PDB file of N, CA and C in Angstrom:
ATOM      1  N   MET A   1     199.905 -96.824-160.705  1.00 41.00           N
ATOM      2  CA  MET A   1     199.917 -97.560-161.907  1.00 41.00           C
ATOM      3  C   MET A   1     198.690 -96.993-162.752  1.00 41.00           C
ATOM      4  N   LYS A   2     198.892 -96.767-164.062  1.00 46.00           N
ATOM      5  CA  LYS A   2     198.113 -95.896-164.922  1.00 46.00           C
ATOM      6  C   LYS A   2     197.585 -97.073-165.742  1.00 46.00           C
ATOM      7  N   MET A   3     196.662 -96.733-166.536  1.00 52.00           N
ATOM      8  CA  MET A   3     195.891 -97.333-167.426  1.00 52.00           C
ATOM      9  C   MET A   3     196.772 -97.982-168.650  1.00 52.00           C
ATOM     10  N   ALA A   4     196.467 -98.886-169.195  1.00 54.00           N
ATOM     11  CA  ALA A   4     197.340 -99.698-169.960  1.00 54.00           C
ATOM     12  C   ALA A   4     197.203 -99.064-171.697  1.00 54.00           C
ATOM     13  N   LEU A   5     197.619 -99.496-172.161  1.00 60.00           N
ATOM     14  CA  LEU A   5     198.232 -99.167-173.774  1.00 60.00           C
ATOM     15  C   LEU A   5     197.118 -98.567-174.286  1.00 60.00           C
ATOM     16  N   ARG A   6     197.517 -96.952-174.616  1.00 66.00           N
ATOM     17  CA  ARG A   6     196.625 -96.184-175.527  1.00 66.00           C
ATOM     18  C   ARG A   6     194.759 -96.255-174.813  1.00 66.00           C
ATOM     19  N   GLY A   7     194.849 -96.625-173.560  1.00 66.00           N
ATOM     20  CA  GLY A   7     193.368 -96.188-172.663  1.00 66.00           C
ATOM     21  C   GLY A   7     192.829 -97.456-172.584  1.00 66.00           C
ATOM     22  N   VAL A   8     193.159 -98.566-173.313  1.00 67.00           N
ATOM     23  CA  VAL A   8     192.473 -99.951-173.455  1.00 67.00           C
ATOM     24  C   VAL A   8     192.851-100.599-172.272  1.00 67.00           C
ATOM     25  N   TRP A   9     192.133-101.297-171.631  1.00 65.00           N
ATOM     26  CA  TRP A   9     192.473-102.274-170.685  1.00 65.00           C
ATOM     27  C   TRP A   9     192.958-103.445-171.102  1.00 65.00           C
ATOM     28  N   GLN A  10     193.907-104.163-170.639  1.00 63.00           N
ATOM     29  CA  GLN A  10     194.706-105.385-171.174  1.00 63.00           C
ATOM     30  C   GLN A  10     194.005-106.662-170.531  1.00 63.00           C
ATOM     31  N   LEU A  11     193.312-106.336-169.656  1.00 64.00           N
ATOM     32  CA  LEU A  11     192.439-107.639-168.821  1.00 64.00           C
ATOM     33  C   LEU A  11     191.190-107.949-169.257  1.00 64.00           C
ATOM     34  N   LYS A  12     191.000-108.799-170.127  1.00 70.00           N
ATOM     35  CA  LYS A  12     189.550-108.644-170.650  1.00 70.00           C
ATOM     36  C   LYS A  12     188.489-109.563-169.875  1.00 70.00           C
ATOM     37  N   LYS A  13     189.254-110.716-169.138  1.00 72.00           N
ATOM     38  CA  LYS A  13     188.382-111.468-168.672  1.00 72.00           C
ATOM     39  C   LYS A  13     189.358-112.127-167.399  1.00 72.00           C
ATOM     40  N   LEU A  14     188.834-112.465-166.064  1.00 71.00           N
ATOM     41  CA  LEU A  14     189.524-112.899-164.872  1.00 71.00           C
ATOM     42  C   LEU A  14     188.935-114.069-164.583  1.00 71.00           C
ATOM     43  N   ILE A  15     189.610-115.229-164.820  1.00 73.00           N
ATOM     44  CA  ILE A  15     189.046-116.438-164.376  1.00 73.00           C
ATOM     45  C   ILE A  15     189.911-116.921-163.029  1.00 73.00           C
ATOM     46  N   VAL A  16     188.953-117.203-161.950  1.00 71.00           N
ATOM     47  CA  VAL A  16     189.570-117.726-160.856  1.00 71.00           C
ATOM     48  C   VAL A  16     189.313-119.110-161.015  1.00 71.00           C
ATOM     49  N   SER A  17     190.499-119.867-160.794  1.00 69.00           N
ATOM     50  CA  SER A  17     190.202-121.353-160.723  1.00 69.00           C
ATOM     51  C   SER A  17     191.274-122.132-159.985  1.00 69.00           C
ATOM     52  N   TYR A  18     191.187-123.430-159.373  1.00 65.00           N
ATOM     53  CA  TYR A  18     192.192-124.096-158.901  1.00 65.00           C
ATOM     54  C   TYR A  18     192.952-124.964-159.758  1.00 65.00           C
ATOM     55  N   CYS A  19     194.427-124.929-160.138  1.00 63.00           N
ATOM     56  CA  CYS A  19     194.972-125.660-161.356  1.00 63.00           C
ATOM     57  C   CYS A  19     196.134-126.512-160.356  1.00 63.00           C
ATOM     58  N   ASP A  20     196.286-127.730-160.503  1.00 63.00           N
ATOM     59  CA  ASP A  20     197.084-128.969-160.094  1.00 63.00           C
ATOM     60  C   ASP A  20     198.456-128.696-160.951  1.00 63.00           C
ATOM     61  N   TRP A  21     198.416-128.120-162.292  1.00 66.00           N
ATOM     62  CA  TRP A  21     199.467-128.232-162.845  1.00 66.00           C
ATOM     63  C   TRP A  21     199.410-127.637-164.409  1.00 66.00           C
ATOM     64  N   GLY A  22     200.547-127.273-164.766  1.00 60.00           N
ATOM     65  CA  GLY A  22     200.569-126.463-166.338  1.00 60.00           C
ATOM     66  C   GLY A  22     200.306-125.014-165.919  1.00 60.00           C
ATOM     67  N   GLU A  23     200.988-124.606-167.000  1.00 59.00           N
ATOM     68  CA  GLU A  23     200.562-122.960-167.108  1.00 59.00           C
ATOM     69  C   GLU A  23     200.797-122.475-168.473  1.00 59.00           C
ATOM     70  N   ASN A  24     200.093-121.441-168.937  1.00 60.00           N
ATOM     71  CA  ASN A  24     200.461-120.904-170.180  1.00 60.00           C
ATOM     72  C   ASN A  24     201.474-119.566-170.113  1.00 60.00           C
ATOM     73  N   LYS A  25     202.280-119.472-171.342  1.00 61.00           N
ATOM     74  CA  LYS A  25     202.651-118.182-171.141  1.00 61.00           C
ATOM     75  C   LYS A  25     201.981-116.977-171.177  1.00 61.00           C
ATOM     76  N   ASN A  26     200.759-116.986-171.615  1.00 64.00           N
ATOM     77  CA  ASN A  26     199.877-115.777-171.784  1.00 64.00           C
ATOM     78  C   ASN A  26     198.989-115.449-170.582  1.00 64.00           C
ATOM     79  N   GLU A  27     199.094-116.440-169.721  1.00 69.00           N
ATOM     80  CA  GLU A  27     198.608-116.206-168.323  1.00 69.00           C
ATOM     81  C   GLU A  27     199.690-115.847-167.046  1.00 69.00           C
ATOM     82  N   ARG A  28     198.907-115.526-166.065  1.00 73.00           N
ATOM     83  CA  ARG A  28     199.833-115.130-164.965  1.00 73.00           C
ATOM     84  C   ARG A  28     199.323-115.776-163.843  1.00 73.00           C
ATOM     85  N   VAL A  29     199.868-116.416-163.195  1.00 74.00           N
ATOM     86  CA  VAL A  29     199.567-117.476-162.224  1.00 74.00           C
ATOM     87  C   VAL A  29     200.019-116.768-160.851  1.00 74.00           C
ATOM     88  N   VAL A  30     198.798-116.567-159.832  1.00 78.00           N
ATOM     89  CA  VAL A  30     198.885-116.119-158.785  1.00 78.00           C
ATOM     90  C   VAL A  30     198.260-117.018-157.525  1.00 78.00           C
ATOM     91  N   SER A  31     199.176-117.012-156.580  1.00 81.00           N
ATOM     92  CA  SER A  31     198.737-118.083-155.477  1.00 81.00           C
ATOM     93  C   SER A  31     197.830-117.074-154.484  1.00 81.00           C
ATOM     94  N   LEU A  32     196.714-117.089-154.022  1.00 81.00           N
ATOM     95  CA  LEU A  32     195.619-116.568-153.292  1.00 81.00           C
ATOM     96  C   LEU A  32     195.502-117.025-152.000  1.00 81.00           C
ATOM     97  N   LYS A  33     196.442-118.280-151.740  1.00 84.00           N
ATOM     98  CA  LYS A  33     196.273-118.652-150.531  1.00 84.00           C
ATOM     99  C   LYS A  33     196.737-117.665-149.313  1.00 84.00           C
ATOM    100  N   ASN A  34     195.715-117.861-148.368  1.00 90.00           N
ATOM    101  CA  ASN A  34     195.670-117.014-147.059  1.00 90.00           C
ATOM    102  C   ASN A  34     195.495-115.441-147.272  1.00 90.00           C
ATOM    103  N   MET A  35     194.991-115.065-148.483  1.00 87.00           N
ATOM    104  CA  MET A  35     194.909-113.610-148.716  1.00 87.00           C
ATOM    105  C   MET A  35     193.524-113.266-148.256  1.00 87.00           C
ATOM    106  N   THR A  36     193.189-111.994-147.707  1.00 90.00           N
ATOM    107  CA  THR A  36     192.101-111.675-147.696  1.00 90.00           C
ATOM    108  C   THR A  36     191.271-111.151-148.910  1.00 90.00           C
ATOM    109  N   PRO A  37     189.997-110.986-148.946  1.00 86.00           N
ATOM    110  CA  PRO A  37     189.404-110.185-150.193  1.00 86.00           C
ATOM    111  C   PRO A  37     189.760-108.930-150.467  1.00 86.00           C
ATOM    112  N   GLU A  38     190.255-108.494-149.534  1.00 91.00           N
ATOM    113  CA  GLU A  38     190.774-106.661-150.146  1.00 91.00           C
ATOM    114  C   GLU A  38     192.022-107.055-150.729  1.00 91.00           C
ATOM    115  N   ASP A  39     192.832-108.155-150.445  1.00 90.00           N
ATOM    116  CA  ASP A  39     194.247-108.135-150.826  1.00 90.00           C
ATOM    117  C   ASP A  39     193.951-108.803-152.084  1.00 90.00           C
ATOM    118  N   ILE A  40     193.290-109.567-152.413  1.00 86.00           N
ATOM    119  CA  ILE A  40     192.874-110.247-153.798  1.00 86.00           C
ATOM    120  C   ILE A  40     192.152-109.318-154.778  1.00 86.00           C
ATOM    121  N   LEU A  41     191.103-108.373-154.411  1.00 86.00           N
ATOM    122  CA  LEU A  41     190.665-107.110-155.013  1.00 86.00           C
ATOM    123  C   LEU A  41     192.131-106.365-155.486  1.00 86.00           C
ATOM    124  N   LEU A  42     192.836-106.086-154.865  1.00 89.00           N
ATOM    125  CA  LEU A  42     194.104-105.264-155.066  1.00 89.00           C
ATOM    126  C   LEU A  42     195.118-105.895-156.071  1.00 89.00           C
ATOM    127  N   TYR A  43     195.272-107.317-156.012  1.00 85.00           N
ATOM    128  CA  TYR A  43     195.859-108.407-156.772  1.00 85.00           C
ATOM    129  C   TYR A  43     195.307-108.169-158.155  1.00 85.00           C
ATOM    130  N   ALA A  44     193.857-108.129-158.347  1.00 83.00           N
ATOM    131  CA  ALA A  44     193.301-108.201-159.463  1.00 83.00           C
ATOM    132  C   ALA A  44     193.442-106.677-160.285  1.00 83.00           C
ATOM    133  N   THR A  45     193.200-105.641-159.578  1.00 84.00           N
ATOM    134  CA  THR A  45     193.342-104.389-159.744  1.00 84.00           C
ATOM    135  C   THR A  45     194.773-104.247-160.747  1.00 84.00           C
ATOM    136  N   ARG A  46     195.872-104.644-159.933  1.00 82.00           N
ATOM    137  CA  ARG A  46     197.240-104.672-160.499  1.00 82.00           C
ATOM    138  C   ARG A  46     197.240-105.378-161.645  1.00 82.00           C
ATOM    139  N   LEU A  47     196.638-106.532-161.666  1.00 77.00           N
ATOM    140  CA  LEU A  47     196.920-107.260-163.063  1.00 77.00           C
ATOM    141  C   LEU A  47     195.969-106.530-164.254  1.00 77.00           C
ATOM    142  N   ARG A  48     194.791-105.879-163.842  1.00 75.00           N
ATOM    143  CA  ARG A  48     194.217-105.022-164.613  1.00 75.00           C
ATOM    144  C   ARG A  48     194.868-104.049-165.371  1.00 75.00           C
ATOM    145  N   ASN A  49     195.973-103.401-164.239  1.00 74.00           N
ATOM    146  CA  ASN A  49     196.496-102.191-164.957  1.00 74.00           C
ATOM    147  C   ASN A  49     197.756-102.494-165.312  1.00 74.00           C
ATOM    148  N   ALA A  50     198.193-103.766-165.384  1.00 72.00           N
ATOM    149  CA  ALA A  50     199.195-104.159-165.863  1.00 72.00           C
ATOM    150  C   ALA A  50     199.605-103.954-167.244  1.00 72.00           C
ATOM    151  N   LEU A  51     200.811-103.704-168.166  1.00 66.00           N
ATOM    152  CA  LEU A  51     201.018-103.416-169.528  1.00 66.00           C
ATOM    153  C   LEU A  51     200.805-105.070-169.953  1.00 66.00           C
ATOM    154  N   GLY A  52     200.252-105.096-171.083  1.00 65.00           N
ATOM    155  CA  GLY A  52     200.314-106.477-171.901  1.00 65.00           C
ATOM    156  C   GLY A  52     201.663-107.171-172.123  1.00 65.00           C
ATOM    157  N   ARG A  53     202.658-106.079-172.714  1.00 68.00           N
ATOM    158  CA  ARG A  53     203.736-106.476-172.942  1.00 68.00           C
ATOM    159  C   ARG A  53     204.917-106.523-171.873  1.00 68.00           C
ATOM    160  N   ASN A  54     205.728-107.313-172.175  1.00 71.00           N
ATOM    161  CA  ASN A  54     206.986-107.758-171.052  1.00 71.00           C
ATOM    162  C   ASN A  54     207.875-106.251-170.784  1.00 71.00           C
ATOM    163  N   VAL A  55     208.322-106.366-169.711  1.00 73.00           N
ATOM    164  CA  VAL A  55     209.138-104.807-169.406  1.00 73.00           C
ATOM    165  C   VAL A  55     210.647-105.515-169.744  1.00 73.00           C
ATOM    166  N   VAL A  56     211.244-104.503-170.611  1.00 78.00           N
ATOM    167  CA  VAL A  56     212.767-104.418-171.233  1.00 78.00           C
ATOM    168  C   VAL A  56     213.547-103.212-170.649  1.00 78.00           C
ATOM    169  N   LYS A  57     214.413-103.905-169.803  1.00 79.00           N
ATOM    170  CA  LYS A  57     215.255-102.744-169.273  1.00 79.00           C
ATOM    171  C   LYS A  57     216.360-102.152-170.437  1.00 79.00           C
ATOM    172  N   LEU A  58     216.160-100.943-170.460  1.00 72.00           N
ATOM    173  CA  LEU A  58     216.879-100.267-171.707  1.00 72.00           C
ATOM    174  C   LEU A  58     218.529-100.354-171.090  1.00 72.00           C
ATOM    175  N   LYS A  59     219.217-100.453-171.601  1.00 74.00           N
ATOM    176  CA  LYS A  59     220.851-100.035-171.761  1.00 74.00           C
ATOM    177  C   LYS A  59     221.231 -98.976-171.436  1.00 74.00           C
ATOM    178  N   THR A  60     220.577 -97.913-172.432  1.00 70.00           N
ATOM    179  CA  THR A  60     221.213 -96.566-172.317  1.00 70.00           C
ATOM    180  C   THR A  60     220.026 -95.442-171.801  1.00 70.00           C
ATOM    181  N   MET A  61     220.351 -94.413-171.578  1.00 73.00           N
ATOM    182  CA  MET A  61     219.093 -93.250-171.111  1.00 73.00           C
ATOM    183  C   MET A  61     218.231 -93.085-172.223  1.00 73.00           C
ATOM    184  N   HIS A  62     218.874 -92.841-173.311  1.00 71.00           N
ATOM    185  CA  HIS A  62     218.300 -92.439-174.297  1.00 71.00           C
ATOM    186  C   HIS A  62     218.426 -93.260-175.798  1.00 71.00           C
ATOM    187  N   VAL A  63     217.233 -93.660-176.385  1.00 65.00           N
ATOM    188  CA  VAL A  63     217.316 -94.634-177.475  1.00 65.00           C
ATOM    189  C   VAL A  63     217.007 -93.861-178.769  1.00 65.00           C
ATOM    190  N   THR A  64     217.874 -93.676-179.831  1.00 72.00           N
ATOM    191  CA  THR A  64     217.323 -93.121-181.000  1.00 72.00           C
ATOM    192  C   THR A  64     218.198 -94.057-182.246  1.00 72.00           C
ATOM    193  N   LYS A  65     217.276 -93.689-183.258  1.00 77.00           N
ATOM    194  CA  LYS A  65     217.964 -94.601-184.808  1.00 77.00           C
ATOM    195  C   LYS A  65     218.885 -93.391-185.174  1.00 77.00           C
ATOM    196  N   HIS A  66     218.673 -92.427-185.003  1.00 75.00           N
ATOM    197  CA  HIS A  66     219.400 -91.213-185.760  1.00 75.00           C
ATOM    198  C   HIS A  66     220.142 -90.353-184.608  1.00 75.00           C
ATOM    199  N   LEU A  67     221.533 -90.608-184.807  1.00 72.00           N
ATOM    200  CA  LEU A  67     222.456 -89.848-183.732  1.00 72.00           C
ATOM    201  C   LEU A  67     222.257 -88.054-184.137  1.00 72.00           C
ATOM    202  N   SER A  68     222.913 -87.592-183.081  1.00 69.00           N
ATOM    203  CA  SER A  68     222.461 -86.202-183.452  1.00 69.00           C
ATOM    204  C   SER A  68     223.905 -85.577-184.459  1.00 69.00           C
ATOM    205  N   VAL A  69     223.344 -84.630-185.074  1.00 72.00           N
ATOM    206  CA  VAL A  69     224.575 -84.095-185.972  1.00 72.00           C
ATOM    207  C   VAL A  69     225.233 -83.147-185.312  1.00 72.00           C
ATOM    208  N   GLN A  70     224.621 -82.758-184.119  1.00 75.00           N
ATOM    209  CA  GLN A  70     225.424 -81.406-183.515  1.00 75.00           C
ATOM    210  C   GLN A  70     226.260 -82.097-182.035  1.00 75.00           C
ATOM    211  N   GLY A  71     226.307 -83.451-181.880  1.00 71.00           N
ATOM    212  CA  GLY A  71     226.724 -83.771-180.850  1.00 71.00           C
ATOM    213  C   GLY A  71     226.092 -84.274-179.585  1.00 71.00           C
ATOM    214  N   THR A  72     226.820 -84.710-178.525  1.00 71.00           N
ATOM    215  CA  THR A  72     225.803 -85.169-177.504  1.00 71.00           C
ATOM    216  C   THR A  72     225.983 -83.865-176.534  1.00 71.00           C
ATOM    217  N   TRP A  73     224.632 -83.705-175.963  1.00 71.00           N
ATOM    218  CA  TRP A  73     224.332 -82.346-175.023  1.00 71.00           C
ATOM    219  C   TRP A  73     224.925 -82.832-173.613  1.00 71.00           C
ATOM    220  N   THR A  74     225.620 -81.937-172.956  1.00 76.00           N
ATOM    221  CA  THR A  74     226.036 -81.874-171.748  1.00 76.00           C
ATOM    222  C   THR A  74     225.419 -80.660-171.193  1.00 76.00           C
ATOM    223  N   THR A  75     225.712 -80.823-169.841  1.00 78.00           N
ATOM    224  CA  THR A  75     225.560 -79.433-168.738  1.00 78.00           C
ATOM    225  C   THR A  75     226.323 -78.415-168.749  1.00 78.00           C
ATOM    226  N   ASP A  76     227.711 -79.062-169.043  1.00 78.00           N
ATOM    227  CA  ASP A  76     229.034 -77.974-169.291  1.00 78.00           C
ATOM    228  C   ASP A  76     229.122 -77.337-170.414  1.00 78.00           C
ATOM    229  N   VAL A  77     228.163 -76.687-171.073  1.00 68.00           N
ATOM    230  CA  VAL A  77     228.009 -76.068-172.030  1.00 68.00           C
ATOM    231  C   VAL A  77     228.829 -74.517-172.031  1.00 68.00           C
ATOM    232  N   LYS A  78     229.676 -74.403-172.693  1.00 70.00           N
ATOM    233  CA  LYS A  78     230.277 -73.055-172.205  1.00 70.00           C
ATOM    234  C   LYS A  78     230.265 -72.239-173.798  1.00 70.00           C
ATOM    235  N   PHE A  79     229.768 -70.762-173.096  1.00 67.00           N
ATOM    236  CA  PHE A  79     229.614 -69.967-174.356  1.00 67.00           C
ATOM    237  C   PHE A  79     230.270 -69.062-174.623  1.00 67.00           C
TER     238      PHE A  79
END
């Protein structure tokens, strides 16, 4: 995993607490039950390295606002 958006870590603060109910959309709730300290550190590192925005699955391989005037490129070009 890499550094997040433009080299700025997205995780500013990590609060570990017990909560009986409720959650916020801006929060990530992780169960630490029966985890070793090494596993907890690994999970915290993953949260730190995660990108701040949601992952969006692209429908096509290439996204552009302006289509090519030359047409679609293929590997079967004959000269």
